[in-house]
Short mmCIF file of C-alpha atoms in Angstrom, two decimals:
data_model
loop_
_atom_site.label_atom_id
_atom_site.label_comp_id
_atom_site.label_asym_id
_atom_site.label_seq_id
_atom_site.Cartn_x
_atom_site.Cartn_y
_atom_site.Cartn_z
CA MET A 1 -21.67 -17.04 14.92
CA GLU A 2 -20.43 -14.69 12.22
CA ARG A 3 -18.29 -16.30 9.49
CA ILE A 4 -16.45 -15.27 6.33
CA PRO A 5 -17.67 -17.37 3.37
CA ILE A 6 -15.17 -19.52 1.49
CA LEU A 7 -15.98 -20.30 -2.15
CA LYS A 8 -14.60 -23.22 -4.12
CA MET A 9 -13.57 -22.44 -7.69
CA GLY A 10 -12.06 -25.44 -9.45
CA PRO A 11 -8.84 -26.32 -7.67
CA PHE A 12 -8.86 -23.02 -5.74
CA LEU A 13 -10.55 -21.53 -2.72
CA LEU A 14 -11.70 -17.94 -2.91
CA VAL A 15 -12.17 -15.68 0.11
CA THR A 16 -13.36 -12.09 -0.13
CA ILE A 17 -13.17 -10.25 3.15
CA GLN A 18 -15.92 -7.62 3.05
CA VAL A 19 -16.17 -6.71 6.72
CA ASP A 20 -13.80 -5.26 9.25
CA LEU A 21 -12.28 -8.17 11.06
CA TYR A 22 -12.07 -8.49 14.78
CA ASP A 23 -9.64 -11.01 16.20
CA ARG A 24 -11.98 -13.95 16.76
CA LEU A 25 -13.44 -13.65 13.27
CA ALA A 26 -9.93 -13.74 11.79
CA LEU A 27 -9.05 -16.82 13.84
CA THR A 28 -12.25 -18.55 12.72
CA LEU A 29 -11.36 -17.79 9.10
CA GLU A 30 -7.88 -19.25 9.58
CA ASN A 31 -9.37 -22.41 11.02
CA ASP A 32 -12.15 -22.74 8.40
CA LEU A 33 -9.72 -22.18 5.53
CA ILE A 34 -7.29 -24.87 6.62
CA ASN A 35 -10.15 -27.34 7.08
CA MET A 36 -11.47 -26.47 3.62
CA VAL A 37 -8.03 -26.98 2.05
CA SER A 38 -7.99 -30.46 3.51
CA LYS A 39 -11.60 -31.27 2.63
CA THR A 40 -11.52 -30.00 -0.95
CA GLU A 41 -7.87 -30.84 -1.67
CA ALA A 42 -7.49 -27.29 -2.94
CA LYS A 43 -4.21 -26.35 -4.59
CA GLY A 44 -4.53 -22.65 -4.05
CA VAL A 45 -6.11 -20.09 -1.77
CA LEU A 46 -6.91 -16.58 -2.94
CA ILE A 47 -7.71 -13.96 -0.32
CA ASP A 48 -9.12 -10.65 -1.51
CA ILE A 49 -8.61 -7.85 1.02
CA SER A 50 -9.61 -4.95 -1.24
CA ALA A 51 -12.46 -4.02 1.12
CA VAL A 52 -10.24 -4.17 4.20
CA SER A 53 -9.21 -0.74 5.44
CA ILE A 54 -6.99 -1.88 8.31
CA VAL A 55 -4.37 -4.63 8.54
CA ASP A 56 -2.71 -4.57 11.95
CA SER A 57 -0.06 -6.91 13.33
CA PHE A 58 -2.64 -9.49 14.39
CA MET A 59 -4.33 -9.59 11.00
CA GLY A 60 -0.90 -9.68 9.34
CA ARG A 61 0.06 -12.64 11.47
CA ILE A 62 -3.17 -14.45 10.51
CA LEU A 63 -2.41 -13.93 6.80
CA GLY A 64 1.12 -15.25 7.35
CA ASN A 65 -0.23 -18.23 9.30
CA ILE A 66 -2.74 -19.09 6.58
CA ALA A 67 0.07 -19.01 3.99
CA SER A 68 2.39 -21.24 6.05
CA MET A 69 -0.34 -23.70 6.99
CA SER A 70 -1.59 -23.95 3.41
CA LYS A 71 1.95 -24.47 2.23
CA ILE A 72 2.50 -27.52 4.40
CA MET A 73 -0.81 -28.80 3.09
CA ASP A 74 0.44 -28.32 -0.48
CA ALA A 75 -1.63 -25.25 -1.33
CA THR A 76 -0.36 -21.84 -2.41
CA THR A 77 -1.80 -18.65 -0.86
CA VAL A 78 -2.09 -15.35 -2.70
CA VAL A 79 -3.32 -12.17 -1.04
CA VAL A 80 -4.76 -9.62 -3.47
CA GLY A 81 -6.23 -6.14 -3.50
CA MET A 82 -4.27 -4.49 -0.72
CA GLN A 83 -5.04 -0.77 -0.60
CA PRO A 84 -2.02 1.54 -0.99
CA ALA A 85 -2.63 3.16 2.42
CA VAL A 86 -2.67 -0.29 4.02
CA ALA A 87 0.64 -1.24 2.34
CA ILE A 88 2.29 2.00 3.52
CA THR A 89 1.04 1.44 7.06
CA LEU A 90 2.12 -2.21 7.16
CA VAL A 91 5.70 -1.39 6.22
CA GLU A 92 5.88 1.41 8.79
CA LEU A 93 4.42 -0.90 11.41
CA GLY A 94 7.28 -3.29 10.65
CA LEU A 95 5.35 -6.14 9.07
CA THR A 96 6.67 -7.47 5.78
CA LEU A 97 4.26 -10.39 5.20
CA SER A 98 7.20 -12.58 4.23
CA GLY A 99 6.19 -15.89 2.70
CA VAL A 100 2.89 -14.54 1.44
CA TYR A 101 2.40 -14.21 -2.32
CA THR A 102 0.63 -11.03 -3.36
CA ALA A 103 -0.98 -9.72 -6.53
CA LEU A 104 -2.69 -6.46 -7.40
CA ASP A 105 -6.19 -7.81 -8.04
CA VAL A 106 -8.23 -11.01 -8.20
CA GLU A 107 -7.52 -11.51 -11.90
CA GLN A 108 -3.75 -11.30 -11.51
CA GLY A 109 -3.94 -13.37 -8.35
CA MET A 110 -5.73 -16.16 -10.21
CA GLU A 111 -3.11 -16.03 -12.93
CA LEU A 112 -0.35 -16.29 -10.34
CA LEU A 113 -2.05 -19.30 -8.75
CA ARG A 114 -2.48 -21.00 -12.13
CA ASP A 115 1.21 -20.40 -12.79
CA LYS A 116 2.24 -21.77 -9.41
CA ILE A 117 0.30 -25.00 -9.68
CA GLY A 118 0.84 -25.16 -13.45
CA HIS A 119 4.48 -25.93 -12.88
CA LEU A 120 3.53 -28.91 -10.77
CA GLU A 121 0.79 -30.15 -13.06
CA LYS A 122 2.73 -30.20 -16.32
CA ASP A 123 2.52 -33.54 -18.08
CA GLU A 124 5.37 -35.29 -19.91
CA GLU A 125 5.20 -33.00 -22.94
CA GLY A 126 5.31 -29.99 -20.68
CA LEU A 127 1.66 -29.14 -21.31
CA TYR A 128 -0.63 -27.96 -18.57
CA ASP A 129 -3.54 -30.07 -17.42
CA SER A 130 -6.77 -29.18 -19.11
CA PHE A 131 -8.48 -27.78 -16.04
CA ILE A 132 -5.85 -25.11 -15.57
CA MET B 1 -3.28 22.71 22.91
CA ILE B 2 -7.04 23.14 22.71
CA VAL B 3 -9.49 20.26 23.03
CA LEU B 4 -12.30 20.80 20.53
CA SER B 5 -14.34 17.69 21.20
CA LYS B 6 -14.19 14.83 23.64
CA GLU B 7 -16.03 11.54 24.01
CA LYS B 8 -15.51 8.26 25.82
CA LEU B 9 -15.99 4.72 24.58
CA PRO B 10 -15.64 1.73 26.89
CA ILE B 11 -13.89 -1.33 25.41
CA GLN B 12 -14.90 -4.56 27.10
CA LYS B 13 -15.08 -7.05 24.24
CA GLU B 14 -13.65 -7.53 20.75
CA GLN B 15 -16.78 -6.32 18.97
CA ASP B 16 -16.42 -2.92 20.68
CA VAL B 17 -13.22 -2.45 18.68
CA VAL B 18 -15.02 -2.25 15.33
CA LEU B 19 -17.26 0.58 16.61
CA PHE B 20 -14.22 2.31 18.11
CA ARG B 21 -12.29 2.16 14.81
CA ASN B 22 -15.29 3.50 12.88
CA ARG B 23 -15.62 6.41 15.28
CA ILE B 24 -11.93 7.35 14.86
CA LYS B 25 -12.44 7.28 11.12
CA GLU B 26 -15.36 9.69 11.44
CA LEU B 27 -13.32 12.11 13.55
CA ALA B 28 -10.29 11.92 11.26
CA THR B 29 -12.47 12.49 8.20
CA LYS B 30 -14.12 15.45 9.92
CA ILE B 31 -10.79 17.30 10.26
CA GLY B 32 -9.79 16.39 6.70
CA MET B 33 -7.00 13.93 7.51
CA SER B 34 -5.61 12.09 4.46
CA LEU B 35 -6.47 8.44 3.94
CA VAL B 36 -2.88 7.31 4.58
CA ASN B 37 -2.71 9.18 7.89
CA GLN B 38 -6.15 7.89 8.86
CA THR B 39 -5.05 4.34 8.14
CA LYS B 40 -1.90 4.79 10.23
CA LEU B 41 -3.87 6.24 13.14
CA ILE B 42 -6.53 3.52 13.09
CA THR B 43 -3.93 0.77 12.78
CA ALA B 44 -2.03 2.18 15.77
CA ALA B 45 -5.31 2.43 17.70
CA SER B 46 -6.11 -1.16 16.78
CA GLU B 47 -2.80 -2.36 18.25
CA LEU B 48 -3.27 -0.36 21.46
CA VAL B 49 -6.87 -1.38 21.98
CA ARG B 50 -5.92 -5.03 21.54
CA ASN B 51 -3.24 -4.66 24.23
CA MET B 52 -5.81 -3.06 26.48
CA LEU B 53 -8.22 -5.98 25.99
CA ARG B 54 -5.62 -8.72 26.20
CA TYR B 55 -3.36 -7.50 28.98
CA GLY B 56 -5.48 -4.89 30.74
CA GLY B 57 -8.80 -6.74 30.76
CA GLY B 58 -10.50 -3.96 28.81
CA GLY B 59 -10.77 -0.31 29.70
CA VAL B 60 -11.90 3.07 28.48
CA THR B 61 -10.85 5.00 25.40
CA GLN B 62 -11.16 8.76 25.07
CA LEU B 63 -11.43 10.20 21.57
CA GLU B 64 -10.67 13.87 21.06
CA ILE B 65 -10.27 16.40 18.32
CA VAL B 66 -7.47 18.72 19.42
CA SER B 67 -5.76 21.74 17.95
CA ARG B 68 -2.27 23.16 18.40
CA ASN B 69 -1.18 26.31 16.58
CA SER B 70 -4.39 25.96 14.56
CA MET B 71 -3.32 22.52 13.34
CA PRO B 72 -6.07 20.00 14.07
CA GLY B 73 -5.41 16.44 15.11
CA VAL B 74 -6.95 13.40 16.75
CA ARG B 75 -5.87 12.45 20.25
CA LEU B 76 -6.68 9.03 21.67
CA ILE B 77 -6.25 8.05 25.29
CA PHE B 78 -6.36 4.39 26.35
CA THR B 79 -6.81 3.71 30.05
CA ASP B 80 -6.95 0.32 31.71
CA LYS B 81 -6.76 -0.91 35.28
CA GLY B 82 -4.78 -4.01 34.42
CA PRO B 83 -1.54 -5.29 35.94
CA GLY B 84 0.53 -2.58 34.24
CA ILE B 85 3.86 -2.89 32.44
CA SER B 86 6.83 -3.57 34.68
CA ASP B 87 9.56 -2.77 32.13
CA ILE B 88 8.46 -0.11 29.66
CA THR B 89 11.82 0.03 27.85
CA LEU B 90 11.60 -3.70 27.16
CA ALA B 91 7.92 -3.48 26.14
CA MET B 92 8.80 -0.79 23.60
CA LYS B 93 11.40 -3.01 21.92
CA ASP B 94 10.58 -4.49 18.52
CA GLY B 95 9.91 -8.20 18.70
CA TYR B 96 9.36 -8.38 22.45
CA SER B 97 6.11 -9.97 23.56
CA THR B 98 4.86 -11.63 26.71
CA GLY B 99 2.00 -13.12 24.69
CA LYS B 100 2.33 -15.08 21.49
CA SER B 101 2.20 -12.07 19.19
CA LEU B 102 4.86 -10.61 16.93
CA GLY B 103 5.82 -7.95 19.47
CA LEU B 104 5.07 -5.13 17.06
CA GLY B 105 2.11 -3.67 18.94
CA LEU B 106 3.64 -0.92 21.09
CA PRO B 107 6.72 0.01 19.01
CA GLY B 108 4.69 -0.31 15.80
CA ALA B 109 1.91 1.91 17.13
CA LYS B 110 4.51 4.50 18.18
CA ARG B 111 5.90 4.61 14.65
CA LEU B 112 2.43 5.21 13.20
CA VAL B 113 1.54 8.31 15.24
CA ASN B 114 3.10 11.75 15.75
CA GLU B 115 3.05 11.76 19.54
CA PHE B 116 3.13 8.79 21.86
CA ASP B 117 3.11 8.70 25.63
CA LEU B 118 2.95 5.62 27.82
CA LYS B 119 2.47 5.69 31.58
CA SER B 120 2.21 2.53 33.59
CA GLU B 121 2.29 1.62 37.26
CA PRO B 122 2.58 -2.06 38.14
CA GLY B 123 -0.68 -3.04 39.81
CA GLN B 124 -2.38 0.25 38.90
CA GLY B 125 -2.89 0.02 35.15
CA THR B 126 -1.65 1.64 31.99
CA THR B 127 -2.47 4.84 30.12
CA VAL B 128 -1.36 5.37 26.53
CA THR B 129 -1.90 8.70 24.78
CA VAL B 130 -1.35 9.16 21.05
CA ILE B 131 -1.84 12.09 18.67
CA ARG B 132 -1.91 12.10 14.91
CA TRP B 133 -1.91 15.62 13.41
CA LYS B 134 -3.85 16.30 10.27
CA ASN B 135 -0.74 17.15 8.28
CA GLY B 136 1.85 15.64 10.59
CA LEU B 137 4.57 13.59 8.88
#
């Protein structure tokens, strides 16, 4: 069965969606990601959709689900790389992706994740943990 | 309105959808549709084809390049022989869904195209026709 690979990068999980998703593949990704968050105790999930040309209401719901599920498992989700045409279409469709953090690209997304967990990982002197 | 090209693609399983979306992209590119309009059209098609699979048990799509007053466009016709929609007004309302979705499919798809027509007979099936013009706003 076809699967989207999930990479572990320090305290984060990295997903780059390079193929056009059909519904079952998106559901498998949702499932795999949540299991990986639990298994690796990841603090953040970064999903790169720069190669995705279509986000419809189903795909939007999956992204929202991943963010909410990760959140109750103490991980932050950031979606990066959305193409301008996809953003325009999503808003017209009526989907706001509320509750999902977004950033322009992978680099800024990583920074956002470091920031988000940085606040939690500060030690007594207010310094960040070394791995961050 | 003149029909310049016409082809049919059956949709029976989820994987058929990817091929269907690619084919729309080819047609839209052929008539020089902008990327934003292409994305809107394919997203709308994606919503409608999902409905067809989920509620209609699959069906047939017809992809056409059409022209009206020398303005080209892509027309898509979705036909299924499913149970049909008993209350179209309700089905077209934002946030209404008989499944577990967000209820954006039909009204959302309508917002993303220039022309939208839905015909449904309970017990007979549903036909949805949409057009996105090359330069339609």
